XYZ file of C-alpha atoms in Angstrom:
122
model
C 139.332 105.765 107.145
C 137.514 102.619 105.934
C 133.826 102.155 106.753
C 133.544 99.415 109.383
C 129.772 99.549 109.917
C 129.163 96.295 108.056
C 125.481 95.952 109.045
C 124.838 99.399 107.550
C 126.684 98.472 104.352
C 124.652 95.269 103.968
C 121.384 97.069 104.779
C 122.237 99.843 102.281
C 122.906 97.243 99.588
C 119.578 95.496 100.209
C 117.782 98.853 100.421
C 119.202 99.775 96.992
C 118.098 96.420 95.536
C 114.589 97.095 96.835
C 114.634 100.627 95.421
C 115.585 99.509 91.900
C 113.215 96.538 91.858
C 115.754 93.724 92.123
C 113.961 92.735 95.331
C 110.202 93.160 95.011
C 107.374 93.427 97.558
C 106.639 89.949 98.886
C 109.927 88.525 97.625
C 112.203 86.677 100.043
C 115.515 88.411 100.664
C 118.753 86.414 100.968
C 119.053 84.725 104.357
C 121.695 85.614 106.931
C 124.010 82.759 105.883
C 123.956 83.850 102.248
C 124.539 87.499 103.181
C 127.355 86.533 105.562
C 129.114 84.578 102.803
C 128.518 87.297 100.206
C 129.929 90.079 102.404
C 132.527 87.998 104.263
C 131.073 88.782 107.695
C 129.753 86.752 110.652
C 126.096 85.690 110.540
C 125.333 87.959 113.492
C 126.412 90.933 111.377
C 124.059 89.870 108.563
C 121.277 89.332 111.110
C 121.858 92.865 112.408
C 121.470 94.246 108.867
C 118.193 92.362 108.388
C 116.996 93.617 111.780
C 117.731 97.210 110.695
C 115.575 96.777 107.589
C 112.867 95.164 109.711
C 112.935 98.078 112.152
C 112.564 100.474 109.200
C 109.559 98.521 107.943
C 111.231 97.524 104.671
C 111.125 93.789 105.423
C 108.974 91.559 107.556
C 109.881 88.166 108.919
C 107.948 84.927 108.855
C 109.564 82.174 110.883
C 113.263 82.558 109.996
C 112.763 84.149 106.566
C 112.617 87.835 105.687
C 110.471 89.248 102.891
C 110.296 92.680 101.284
C 107.335 94.570 102.730
C 104.742 96.372 100.686
C 105.867 99.942 101.441
C 102.316 101.147 102.003
C 101.466 98.523 104.594
C 101.705 100.126 108.044
C 102.946 98.177 111.010
C 100.132 96.632 113.000
C 99.620 97.273 116.721
C 100.601 93.636 117.322
C 104.083 94.381 115.993
C 104.766 96.679 118.937
C 105.850 99.528 116.634
C 104.133 102.689 115.490
C 102.789 102.794 111.934
C 105.084 104.374 109.361
C 102.200 106.372 107.944
C 99.083 107.549 109.719
C 96.192 109.751 108.669
C 97.619 112.613 110.736
C 101.112 112.411 109.214
C 100.392 111.917 105.528
C 98.929 114.424 103.105
C 97.046 113.663 99.899
C 100.055 114.809 97.863
C 102.379 112.539 99.842
C 99.972 109.646 99.403
C 99.856 110.293 95.661
C 103.674 110.212 95.557
C 103.725 106.947 97.527
C 101.216 105.336 95.163
C 103.282 106.514 92.181
C 106.438 105.065 93.748
C 104.662 101.789 94.461
C 103.379 101.635 90.889
C 106.909 102.206 89.534
C 108.394 99.640 91.910
C 105.861 96.992 90.902
C 106.414 97.831 87.228
C 110.182 97.444 87.640
C 109.632 94.105 89.379
C 107.492 92.819 86.490
C 110.114 93.941 83.956
C 112.932 92.412 86.021
C 111.045 89.127 86.468
C 110.126 88.861 82.778
C 113.711 89.554 81.680
C 115.011 87.013 84.214
C 112.506 84.422 82.966
C 113.547 85.141 79.371
C 117.227 84.650 80.144
C 116.503 81.341 81.886
C 114.325 80.102 78.997
C 116.815 81.266 76.351
């Protein structure tokens, strides 16, 4: 049976790009029109995928653009959502792992950006 949950497929693809450093903290993700064209789906489907990532705290929106969130930045009370990490739910070991993951993600982003800049210049 084919997978028909297109918003999940799009969100999974973007989540993977974030995980491998193709989309870096602070970087704008493709807009709903671009995602709709890329995946051959209606814009509302792409918007639903972006909303899923927003609800997970992986992206934040500014006006009509979505950006990759810094994974250690908790949601603020103004956002109407609970923080992803709080002092009562995170241990020192977990925090150390998160910092290590963030370091690796930022390192991958620098490598990806420098190789992309080199291919454009070359």
